[in-house]
Amino acid sequence: MCLLTEKIGELAKEVRKTDNNIGIDIDKEYNSNLENEITDVFICLIGMCELLDIDIAERLKNKEEINFKREWIKKST
């Protein structure tokens, strides 16, 4: 869990660095590693699932079925 949290932090930092709308270090150029950071988070999640004996593919399928049946309410602006 600590490693996953660390990887999510790295992903958040990468999003902050590459999102022009945030306005932090706007004049600084970065080489984006966003895809790599997302992949690292995914790898950590898969590793956690293996340690906990969770079939993530099956759980994803089940959760999508639940979400598909869910009625989503749009907030008015």
Short mmCIF file of C-alpha atoms in Angstrom, two decimals:
data_model
loop_
_atom_site.label_atom_id
_atom_site.label_comp_id
_atom_site.label_asym_id
_atom_site.label_seq_id
_atom_site.Cartn_x
_atom_site.Cartn_y
_atom_site.Cartn_z
CA MET A 1 0.00 0.00 0.00
CA CYS A 2 2.87 2.37 0.76
CA LEU A 3 4.43 1.68 -2.64
CA LEU A 4 1.08 2.29 -4.36
CA THR A 5 0.69 5.58 -2.51
CA GLU A 6 4.20 6.59 -3.59
CA LYS A 7 3.42 5.74 -7.22
CA ILE A 8 0.15 7.69 -7.10
CA GLY A 9 2.12 10.66 -5.74
CA GLU A 10 4.54 10.40 -8.65
CA LEU A 11 1.59 10.29 -11.05
CA ALA A 12 0.07 13.37 -9.39
CA LYS A 13 3.37 15.21 -9.72
CA GLU A 14 3.59 14.28 -13.39
CA VAL A 15 0.04 15.53 -14.02
CA ARG A 16 0.89 18.78 -12.25
CA LYS A 17 4.02 19.25 -14.34
CA THR A 18 2.35 18.54 -17.68
CA ASP A 19 -1.05 20.23 -17.26
CA ASN A 20 -0.88 23.71 -18.75
CA ASN A 21 -4.13 24.71 -17.05
CA ILE A 22 -2.64 24.42 -13.56
CA GLY A 23 -0.20 27.24 -14.19
CA ILE A 24 2.70 25.89 -12.11
CA ASP A 25 6.11 26.26 -13.76
CA ILE A 26 4.28 27.32 -16.93
CA ASP A 27 7.49 28.51 -18.62
CA LYS A 28 9.41 25.33 -17.86
CA GLU A 29 9.49 22.53 -20.43
CA TYR A 30 9.15 18.91 -19.32
CA ASN A 31 9.51 15.58 -21.03
CA SER A 32 6.26 13.84 -20.19
CA ASN A 33 6.40 10.51 -18.41
CA LEU A 34 2.65 10.44 -17.79
CA GLU A 35 2.14 7.08 -19.51
CA ASN A 36 4.98 5.53 -17.50
CA GLU A 37 3.60 6.83 -14.20
CA ILE A 38 0.10 5.51 -15.00
CA THR A 39 1.67 2.17 -15.87
CA ASP A 40 3.58 2.09 -12.57
CA VAL A 41 0.31 2.61 -10.65
CA PHE A 42 -1.32 -0.17 -12.66
CA ILE A 43 1.61 -2.55 -12.01
CA CYS A 44 1.37 -1.87 -8.26
CA LEU A 45 -2.36 -2.56 -8.28
CA ILE A 46 -1.85 -5.82 -10.15
CA GLY A 47 0.84 -6.81 -7.64
CA MET A 48 -1.49 -6.08 -4.72
CA CYS A 49 -4.19 -8.19 -6.35
CA GLU A 50 -1.77 -11.09 -6.73
CA LEU A 51 -0.71 -10.85 -3.08
CA LEU A 52 -4.33 -10.73 -1.94
CA ASP A 53 -5.44 -13.49 -4.33
CA ILE A 54 -7.91 -11.19 -6.09
CA ASP A 55 -8.91 -11.95 -9.69
CA ILE A 56 -8.90 -8.34 -10.87
CA ALA A 57 -10.25 -9.20 -14.32
CA GLU A 58 -13.28 -10.90 -12.78
CA ARG A 59 -13.77 -8.10 -10.23
CA LEU A 60 -13.55 -5.49 -13.01
CA LYS A 61 -16.21 -7.33 -15.00
CA ASN A 62 -18.50 -7.54 -11.96
CA LYS A 63 -18.00 -3.88 -11.06
CA GLU A 64 -18.72 -2.75 -14.62
CA GLU A 65 -21.99 -4.69 -14.53
CA ILE A 66 -22.92 -2.85 -11.32
CA ASN A 67 -21.91 0.51 -12.78
CA PHE A 68 -23.82 -0.16 -16.00
CA LYS A 69 -27.03 -0.67 -14.01
CA ARG A 70 -26.41 2.41 -11.86
CA GLU A 71 -28.36 5.54 -12.63
CA TRP A 72 -25.92 8.44 -12.87
CA ILE A 73 -27.27 11.87 -12.05
CA LYS A 74 -25.82 14.91 -13.75
CA LYS A 75 -25.40 17.98 -11.62
CA SER A 76 -26.85 21.14 -13.07
CA THR A 77 -24.49 24.07 -13.45
#
